[in-house]
C-alpha cells in the first residue's frame, strides 16, 4: 500500500497508528464583521484501520472538517496532516498527488460518470492516474460489493444502493490511506444503507482500510469503531465502540435537523 508521497516532505515524527490528524485546526468563513467560526481549534487524530463516524447538528462543522482533512478547503490556522504529510501547506500539484494516492472519496450523491459502465467507473481514477490495475484486487472488490453481474451496467440502470456500491469499489480500488465518506447512506433506503455500511466495515476489518464518515444517522454511526460529535466547531464527544443506544442517548432531547434515520422512511 503506497503510504507516502514522493513529492512532499514529512513533518515531525510519524506515529504509525495515526493516518490523519488535525492540529489546532481553525476555519473562519467570511470577512471582518461577518465571520463564522466553522472549526474552533480542533485537535483530533484518526487511527489507521478504523472507521470513525463524525456526527453533530447541521452547521456544527462536519463538512468543513472533512474538506480541510481532504485538502479540499484551506484552514484559517492550524494544520492538517495525512500520512505524516502536511496537507495544509501543499501546493496544487502536491494536493493532486495526495488525492490520487492517499485519499478516497464517497459522496452522498454517488458522483458516478453517467456515460460509463460500472466497471469503467470503478477503474477511472486508476486510469486517470495512469496506475496499473491489479486484476485480482479488482475481482475481489467487485465480488465483495456484489457487483459481478452489474459491471456492464450504466449508473442509470442501477439502484441507488448498487450505485453507491460502485462508488465504494471505486474508492477502495486504489487502496488509499484513508477514505472520506460524506453522508454515504444519505440517499439510500435502510436495506441498501446496511449493505453499504457492511461493506465499509468489512473493508476496515479485512483490509485494514481507514475510513472517516460524516453521518446524521445514529444507526449508520453504530457501524463505526469510534464516534466523534461536533458542536459549534468543537469536538464535544469522543466515543469508542458505542452501541446504537449509547449514540441515541447523546442526542436525546436534540431535535434531529433532518429527522432521517435508517428506521425512518427515506426517499
Ligand atoms: P455541517 O457539515 O456540520 O452541517 P458545515 O461545516 O457545513 O457544517 O458548516 C459549519 C459552519 O460554517 C456553518 O455555520 C456554515 O454556515 C458555515 N459555512 C460553511 N461553509 C461556508 C462557506 N463557504 N461560507 C460561509 N460560511 C460557511
mmCIF file of C-alpha atoms and ligand atoms in Angstrom:
data_model
loop_
_atom_site.group_PDB
_atom_site.id
_atom_site.type_symbol
_atom_site.label_atom_id
_atom_site.label_comp_id
_atom_site.label_asym_id
_atom_site.label_seq_id
_atom_site.Cartn_x
_atom_site.Cartn_y
_atom_site.Cartn_z
ATOM 1 C CA UNK A 1 0.000 0.000 0.000
ATOM 2 C CA UNK A 2 1.504 3.343 -1.014
ATOM 3 C CA UNK A 3 1.582 5.300 2.201
ATOM 4 C CA UNK A 4 3.990 8.077 1.403
ATOM 5 C CA UNK A 5 4.020 10.564 -1.417
ATOM 6 C CA UNK A 6 7.303 11.005 -3.166
ATOM 7 C CA UNK A 7 6.567 14.657 -3.726
ATOM 8 C CA UNK A 8 6.169 16.225 -0.298
ATOM 9 C CA UNK A 9 8.338 16.149 2.814
ATOM 10 C CA UNK A 10 7.292 14.528 6.070
ATOM 11 C CA UNK A 11 6.819 16.642 9.130
ATOM 12 C CA UNK A 12 7.586 15.706 12.691
ATOM 13 C CA UNK A 13 7.717 12.148 13.943
ATOM 14 C CA UNK A 14 5.276 9.708 12.403
ATOM 15 C CA UNK A 15 3.016 7.613 14.570
ATOM 16 C CA UNK A 16 2.162 4.533 12.509
ATOM 17 C CA UNK A 17 -1.199 4.200 14.269
ATOM 18 C CA UNK A 18 -2.361 7.596 13.072
ATOM 19 C CA UNK A 19 -3.438 8.020 9.467
ATOM 20 C CA UNK A 20 -4.656 11.614 9.596
ATOM 21 C CA UNK A 21 -4.564 14.412 12.109
ATOM 22 C CA UNK A 22 -5.985 17.874 12.706
ATOM 23 C CA UNK A 23 -3.772 20.066 14.880
ATOM 24 C CA UNK A 24 -5.326 23.201 16.345
ATOM 25 C CA UNK A 25 -7.429 23.392 13.202
ATOM 26 C CA UNK A 26 -9.436 26.583 12.840
ATOM 27 C CA UNK A 27 -11.594 27.630 9.918
ATOM 28 C CA UNK A 28 -13.272 31.014 9.841
ATOM 29 C CA UNK A 29 -15.528 31.923 6.926
ATOM 30 C CA UNK A 30 -16.474 35.435 5.894
ATOM 31 C CA UNK A 31 -14.766 38.759 6.363
ATOM 32 C CA UNK A 32 -14.465 41.040 9.354
ATOM 33 C CA UNK A 33 -17.787 41.861 10.961
ATOM 34 C CA UNK A 34 -19.455 38.909 9.285
ATOM 35 C CA UNK A 35 -17.409 35.946 10.440
ATOM 36 C CA UNK A 36 -18.464 32.375 11.122
ATOM 37 C CA UNK A 37 -16.117 30.114 13.056
ATOM 38 C CA UNK A 38 -16.787 26.715 11.462
ATOM 39 C CA UNK A 39 -13.919 24.959 13.282
ATOM 40 C CA UNK A 40 -12.556 26.285 16.565
ATOM 41 C CA UNK A 41 -9.070 24.913 17.386
ATOM 42 C CA UNK A 42 -9.935 21.277 16.683
ATOM 43 C CA UNK A 43 -7.408 18.624 17.681
ATOM 44 C CA UNK A 44 -8.083 15.062 16.580
ATOM 45 C CA UNK A 45 -6.165 12.032 15.350
ATOM 46 C CA UNK A 46 -7.791 9.414 13.132
ATOM 47 C CA UNK A 47 -6.472 5.930 13.720
ATOM 48 C CA UNK A 48 -5.296 3.634 10.960
ATOM 49 C CA UNK A 49 -7.554 0.676 10.244
ATOM 50 C CA UNK A 50 -10.531 2.233 12.000
ATOM 51 C CA UNK A 51 -13.885 3.535 10.879
ATOM 52 C CA UNK A 52 -14.612 6.875 12.553
ATOM 53 C CA UNK A 53 -18.044 8.469 12.311
ATOM 54 C CA UNK A 54 -18.458 12.227 12.710
ATOM 55 C CA UNK A 55 -21.870 13.342 13.946
ATOM 56 C CA UNK A 56 -23.365 16.636 15.049
ATOM 57 C CA UNK A 57 -26.146 19.032 14.157
ATOM 58 C CA UNK A 58 -26.328 20.918 10.884
ATOM 59 C CA UNK A 59 -23.801 23.753 10.846
ATOM 60 C CA UNK A 60 -21.571 22.155 13.523
ATOM 61 C CA UNK A 61 -18.559 21.956 11.170
ATOM 62 C CA UNK A 62 -18.631 18.328 9.969
ATOM 63 C CA UNK A 63 -18.260 19.069 6.254
ATOM 64 C CA UNK A 64 -15.664 21.762 6.906
ATOM 65 C CA UNK A 65 -13.595 19.294 8.942
ATOM 66 C CA UNK A 66 -13.798 16.643 6.209
ATOM 67 C CA UNK A 67 -12.999 19.137 3.458
ATOM 68 C CA UNK A 68 -9.983 20.514 5.345
ATOM 69 C CA UNK A 69 -8.765 16.968 6.126
ATOM 70 C CA UNK A 70 -9.012 16.021 2.447
ATOM 71 C CA UNK A 71 -7.263 19.155 1.190
ATOM 72 C CA UNK A 72 -10.451 20.445 -0.484
ATOM 73 C CA UNK A 73 -10.583 23.509 1.776
ATOM 74 C CA UNK A 74 -7.776 25.556 3.377
ATOM 75 C CA UNK A 75 -7.656 26.115 7.134
ATOM 76 C CA UNK A 76 -7.512 29.650 8.538
ATOM 77 C CA UNK A 77 -4.917 28.400 11.043
ATOM 78 C CA UNK A 78 -3.628 25.110 12.375
ATOM 79 C CA UNK A 79 -2.511 22.064 10.439
ATOM 80 C CA UNK A 80 -3.857 19.016 8.668
ATOM 81 C CA UNK A 81 -1.529 16.029 8.390
ATOM 82 C CA UNK A 82 -2.214 12.885 6.335
ATOM 83 C CA UNK A 83 0.352 10.078 6.453
ATOM 84 C CA UNK A 84 2.834 12.463 8.075
ATOM 85 C CA UNK A 85 2.461 14.964 5.226
ATOM 86 C CA UNK A 86 1.242 18.473 5.931
ATOM 87 C CA UNK A 87 -1.774 18.868 3.663
ATOM 88 C CA UNK A 88 -2.473 22.419 4.781
ATOM 89 C CA UNK A 89 0.751 23.699 3.207
ATOM 90 C CA UNK A 90 0.654 21.743 -0.063
ATOM 91 C CA UNK A 91 0.606 23.353 -3.495
ATOM 92 C CA UNK A 92 -1.902 22.255 -6.165
ATOM 93 C CA UNK A 93 0.388 19.596 -7.649
ATOM 94 C CA UNK A 94 1.031 18.059 -4.223
ATOM 95 C CA UNK A 95 -2.697 18.137 -3.446
ATOM 96 C CA UNK A 96 -3.449 16.344 -6.717
ATOM 97 C CA UNK A 97 -0.875 13.683 -5.827
ATOM 98 C CA UNK A 98 -2.367 13.378 -2.351
ATOM 99 C CA UNK A 99 -5.882 12.879 -3.717
ATOM 100 C CA UNK A 100 -4.685 10.308 -6.234
ATOM 101 C CA UNK A 101 -2.504 8.313 -3.901
ATOM 102 C CA UNK A 102 -3.637 8.720 -0.335
ATOM 103 C CA UNK A 103 -7.306 9.675 -0.303
ATOM 104 C CA UNK A 104 -10.550 8.100 -1.485
ATOM 105 C CA UNK A 105 -13.951 9.797 -1.514
ATOM 106 C CA UNK A 106 -17.523 8.594 -1.243
ATOM 107 C CA UNK A 107 -20.280 11.194 -1.622
ATOM 108 C CA UNK A 108 -23.948 11.196 -0.733
ATOM 109 C CA UNK A 109 -24.814 11.722 -4.402
ATOM 110 C CA UNK A 110 -22.581 8.826 -5.658
ATOM 111 C CA UNK A 111 -20.807 11.094 -8.244
ATOM 112 C CA UNK A 112 -20.530 8.424 -10.933
ATOM 113 C CA UNK A 113 -19.932 9.265 -14.590
ATOM 114 C CA UNK A 114 -23.329 8.565 -16.248
ATOM 115 C CA UNK A 115 -21.931 7.574 -19.644
ATOM 116 C CA UNK A 116 -19.531 4.958 -18.242
ATOM 117 C CA UNK A 117 -20.304 1.407 -17.133
ATOM 118 C CA UNK A 118 -19.911 0.323 -13.500
ATOM 119 C CA UNK A 119 -16.579 -1.292 -14.366
ATOM 120 C CA UNK A 120 -15.317 1.812 -16.166
ATOM 121 C CA UNK A 121 -16.389 3.993 -13.227
ATOM 122 C CA UNK A 122 -14.557 1.760 -10.759
ATOM 123 C CA UNK A 123 -11.344 1.853 -12.804
ATOM 124 C CA UNK A 124 -11.494 5.505 -13.871
ATOM 125 C CA UNK A 125 -9.358 7.010 -11.061
ATOM 126 C CA UNK A 126 -6.588 4.479 -11.710
ATOM 127 C CA UNK A 127 -6.714 5.219 -15.415
ATOM 128 C CA UNK A 128 -6.587 8.974 -14.846
ATOM 129 C CA UNK A 129 -3.599 8.487 -12.543
ATOM 130 C CA UNK A 130 -2.071 6.071 -15.130
ATOM 131 C CA UNK A 131 -1.708 3.444 -12.458
ATOM 132 C CA UNK A 132 -1.565 -0.280 -13.159
ATOM 133 C CA UNK A 133 -4.761 -2.224 -12.484
ATOM 134 C CA UNK A 134 -4.436 -5.112 -10.077
ATOM 135 C CA UNK A 135 -6.909 -7.540 -11.705
ATOM 136 C CA UNK A 136 -7.037 -9.829 -8.682
ATOM 137 C CA UNK A 137 -7.833 -6.953 -6.356
ATOM 138 C CA UNK A 138 -10.467 -5.701 -8.816
ATOM 139 C CA UNK A 139 -12.204 -9.116 -8.902
ATOM 140 C CA UNK A 140 -12.064 -9.332 -5.121
ATOM 141 C CA UNK A 141 -13.512 -5.851 -4.604
ATOM 142 C CA UNK A 142 -16.256 -6.481 -7.182
ATOM 143 C CA UNK A 143 -17.148 -9.762 -5.501
ATOM 144 C CA UNK A 144 -17.253 -8.247 -2.027
ATOM 145 C CA UNK A 145 -19.551 -5.408 -3.131
ATOM 146 C CA UNK A 146 -21.676 -7.941 -5.068
ATOM 147 C CA UNK A 147 -21.432 -6.270 -8.475
ATOM 148 C CA UNK A 148 -20.205 -9.212 -10.584
ATOM 149 C CA UNK A 149 -23.361 -9.249 -12.695
ATOM 150 C CA UNK A 150 -23.679 -5.482 -12.983
ATOM 151 C CA UNK A 151 -20.288 -4.465 -14.337
ATOM 152 C CA UNK A 152 -21.560 -3.544 -17.801
ATOM 153 C CA UNK A 153 -24.492 -1.512 -16.484
ATOM 154 C CA UNK A 154 -24.531 2.269 -16.582
ATOM 155 C CA UNK A 155 -25.402 4.116 -13.348
ATOM 156 C CA UNK A 156 -28.960 4.814 -14.609
ATOM 157 C CA UNK A 157 -29.501 1.056 -14.905
ATOM 158 C CA UNK A 158 -28.558 0.508 -11.252
ATOM 159 C CA UNK A 159 -30.435 1.099 -7.993
ATOM 160 C CA UNK A 160 -29.182 3.751 -5.559
ATOM 161 C CA UNK A 161 -27.633 1.080 -3.360
ATOM 162 C CA UNK A 162 -25.872 -0.502 -6.330
ATOM 163 C CA UNK A 163 -24.587 2.894 -7.476
ATOM 164 C CA UNK A 164 -23.173 3.594 -4.033
ATOM 165 C CA UNK A 165 -21.521 0.164 -4.024
ATOM 166 C CA UNK A 166 -19.864 1.135 -7.332
ATOM 167 C CA UNK A 167 -18.667 4.341 -5.634
ATOM 168 C CA UNK A 168 -17.326 2.308 -2.683
ATOM 169 C CA UNK A 169 -15.498 -0.056 -5.045
ATOM 170 C CA UNK A 170 -14.060 2.955 -6.901
ATOM 171 C CA UNK A 171 -12.849 4.494 -3.620
ATOM 172 C CA UNK A 172 -11.157 1.337 -2.372
ATOM 173 C CA UNK A 173 -9.651 0.221 -5.701
ATOM 174 C CA UNK A 174 -6.556 2.430 -5.305
ATOM 175 C CA UNK A 175 -6.130 1.248 -1.696
ATOM 176 C CA UNK A 176 -5.995 4.800 -0.356
ATOM 177 C CA UNK A 177 -4.593 5.524 3.090
ATOM 178 C CA UNK A 178 -7.935 6.955 4.131
ATOM 179 C CA UNK A 179 -11.437 7.150 2.653
ATOM 180 C CA UNK A 180 -13.550 10.208 3.477
ATOM 181 C CA UNK A 181 -17.256 9.473 3.144
ATOM 182 C CA UNK A 182 -19.745 12.354 3.294
ATOM 183 C CA UNK A 183 -23.206 11.065 4.277
ATOM 184 C CA UNK A 184 -22.652 7.910 2.180
ATOM 185 C CA UNK A 185 -26.068 6.496 3.074
ATOM 186 C CA UNK A 186 -27.947 9.818 2.965
ATOM 187 C CA UNK A 187 -29.760 8.871 -0.255
ATOM 188 C CA UNK A 188 -30.296 5.178 0.465
ATOM 189 C CA UNK A 189 -33.116 3.116 1.940
ATOM 190 C CA UNK A 190 -32.387 1.160 5.106
ATOM 191 C CA UNK A 191 -31.539 -2.122 3.370
ATOM 192 C CA UNK A 192 -29.106 -0.523 0.916
ATOM 193 C CA UNK A 193 -27.625 1.516 3.761
ATOM 194 C CA UNK A 194 -26.890 -1.636 5.717
ATOM 195 C CA UNK A 195 -25.254 -3.208 2.657
ATOM 196 C CA UNK A 196 -23.030 -0.200 2.009
ATOM 197 C CA UNK A 197 -22.110 0.204 5.686
ATOM 198 C CA UNK A 198 -21.471 -3.530 5.970
ATOM 199 C CA UNK A 199 -19.089 -3.314 3.028
ATOM 200 C CA UNK A 200 -17.281 -0.301 4.524
ATOM 201 C CA UNK A 201 -16.962 -2.063 7.864
ATOM 202 C CA UNK A 202 -15.650 -5.232 6.186
ATOM 203 C CA UNK A 203 -13.073 -3.204 4.282
ATOM 204 C CA UNK A 204 -11.825 -1.938 7.654
ATOM 205 C CA UNK A 205 -11.847 -5.386 9.298
ATOM 206 C CA UNK A 206 -10.452 -7.399 6.399
ATOM 207 C CA UNK A 207 -8.172 -5.000 4.564
ATOM 208 C CA UNK A 208 -7.267 -2.506 7.291
ATOM 209 C CA UNK A 209 -8.878 0.353 5.377
ATOM 210 C CA UNK A 210 -9.162 3.621 7.341
ATOM 211 C CA UNK A 211 -12.476 5.441 6.948
ATOM 212 C CA UNK A 212 -13.792 8.781 8.198
ATOM 213 C CA UNK A 213 -17.532 9.119 7.627
ATOM 214 C CA UNK A 214 -19.869 12.041 8.261
ATOM 215 C CA UNK A 215 -23.391 10.912 9.097
ATOM 216 C CA UNK A 216 -26.589 12.201 10.680
ATOM 217 C CA UNK A 217 -27.820 8.706 11.254
ATOM 218 C CA UNK A 218 -27.168 7.031 14.636
ATOM 219 C CA UNK A 219 -27.739 3.627 13.039
ATOM 220 C CA UNK A 220 -25.029 4.324 10.449
ATOM 221 C CA UNK A 221 -22.687 5.671 13.143
ATOM 222 C CA UNK A 222 -23.157 2.465 15.155
ATOM 223 C CA UNK A 223 -21.210 0.634 12.421
ATOM 224 C CA UNK A 224 -18.134 2.729 13.312
ATOM 225 C CA UNK A 225 -15.326 1.878 15.725
ATOM 226 C CA UNK A 226 -15.377 5.401 17.060
ATOM 227 C CA UNK A 227 -17.923 8.216 17.051
ATOM 228 C CA UNK A 228 -16.974 11.886 17.344
ATOM 229 C CA UNK A 229 -19.610 14.516 17.981
ATOM 230 C CA UNK A 230 -19.114 18.095 16.813
ATOM 231 C CA UNK A 231 -20.972 21.130 18.137
ATOM 232 C CA UNK A 232 -20.214 24.725 17.149
ATOM 233 C CA UNK A 233 -16.866 23.774 15.647
ATOM 234 C CA UNK A 234 -15.654 21.809 18.684
ATOM 235 C CA UNK A 235 -15.424 18.092 19.349
ATOM 236 C CA UNK A 236 -17.713 17.546 22.311
ATOM 237 C CA UNK A 237 -17.742 13.725 22.476
ATOM 238 C CA UNK A 238 -15.289 11.009 21.505
ATOM 239 C CA UNK A 239 -16.782 7.536 21.955
ATOM 240 C CA UNK A 240 -15.064 4.190 21.391
ATOM 241 C CA UNK A 241 -17.309 1.431 20.025
ATOM 242 C CA UNK A 242 -20.567 2.993 21.184
ATOM 243 C CA UNK A 243 -23.755 0.991 20.795
ATOM 244 C CA UNK A 244 -26.714 2.372 18.873
ATOM 245 C CA UNK A 245 -28.460 3.146 22.189
ATOM 246 C CA UNK A 246 -25.437 4.994 23.537
ATOM 247 C CA UNK A 247 -25.341 7.132 20.405
ATOM 248 C CA UNK A 248 -29.075 7.807 20.667
ATOM 249 C CA UNK A 249 -28.592 8.869 24.299
ATOM 250 C CA UNK A 250 -26.098 11.558 23.263
ATOM 251 C CA UNK A 251 -28.702 13.122 21.010
ATOM 252 C CA UNK A 252 -31.682 12.544 23.274
ATOM 253 C CA UNK A 253 -33.517 15.818 23.611
ATOM 254 C CA UNK A 254 -31.924 17.271 20.473
ATOM 255 C CA UNK A 255 -34.159 17.874 17.525
ATOM 256 C CA UNK A 256 -32.723 15.908 14.650
ATOM 257 C CA UNK A 257 -32.143 18.513 11.981
ATOM 258 C CA UNK A 258 -33.314 16.338 9.145
ATOM 259 C CA UNK A 259 -35.247 13.712 11.029
ATOM 260 C CA UNK A 260 -33.820 10.921 8.924
ATOM 261 C CA UNK A 261 -32.624 7.679 10.400
ATOM 262 C CA UNK A 262 -32.397 4.314 8.818
ATOM 263 C CA UNK A 263 -35.567 3.350 10.582
ATOM 264 C CA UNK A 264 -37.412 6.299 9.164
ATOM 265 C CA UNK A 265 -38.879 6.302 5.690
ATOM 266 C CA UNK A 266 -36.388 7.738 3.251
ATOM 267 C CA UNK A 267 -36.797 8.808 -0.298
HETATM 268 P P1 LIG B 1 -22.121 20.745 8.880
HETATM 269 O O1 LIG B 1 -21.411 19.948 7.845
HETATM 270 O O2 LIG B 1 -21.975 20.197 10.253
HETATM 271 O O3 LIG B 1 -23.558 20.997 8.522
HETATM 272 P P2 LIG B 1 -20.537 22.960 7.898
HETATM 273 O O4 LIG B 1 -19.128 22.546 8.039
HETATM 274 O O5 LIG B 1 -21.152 22.861 6.541
HETATM 275 O O6 LIG B 1 -21.426 22.184 8.971
HETATM 276 O O7 LIG B 1 -20.699 24.482 8.363
HETATM 277 C C1 LIG B 1 -20.158 24.984 9.585
HETATM 278 C C2 LIG B 1 -20.459 26.491 9.663
HETATM 279 O O8 LIG B 1 -19.727 27.174 8.652
HETATM 280 C C3 LIG B 1 -21.913 26.841 9.412
HETATM 281 O O9 LIG B 1 -22.246 27.943 10.250
HETATM 282 C C4 LIG B 1 -21.947 27.232 7.965
HETATM 283 O O10 LIG B 1 -22.995 28.137 7.700
HETATM 284 C C5 LIG B 1 -20.589 27.875 7.792
HETATM 285 N N1 LIG B 1 -20.078 27.728 6.411
HETATM 286 C C6 LIG B 1 -19.790 26.546 5.794
HETATM 287 N N2 LIG B 1 -19.309 26.782 4.557
HETATM 288 C C7 LIG B 1 -19.309 28.120 4.379
HETATM 289 C C8 LIG B 1 -18.919 28.993 3.316
HETATM 290 N N3 LIG B 1 -18.422 28.514 2.183
HETATM 291 N N4 LIG B 1 -19.055 30.335 3.509
HETATM 292 C C9 LIG B 1 -19.535 30.823 4.671
HETATM 293 N N5 LIG B 1 -19.914 30.067 5.716
HETATM 294 C C10 LIG B 1 -19.801 28.722 5.592
#
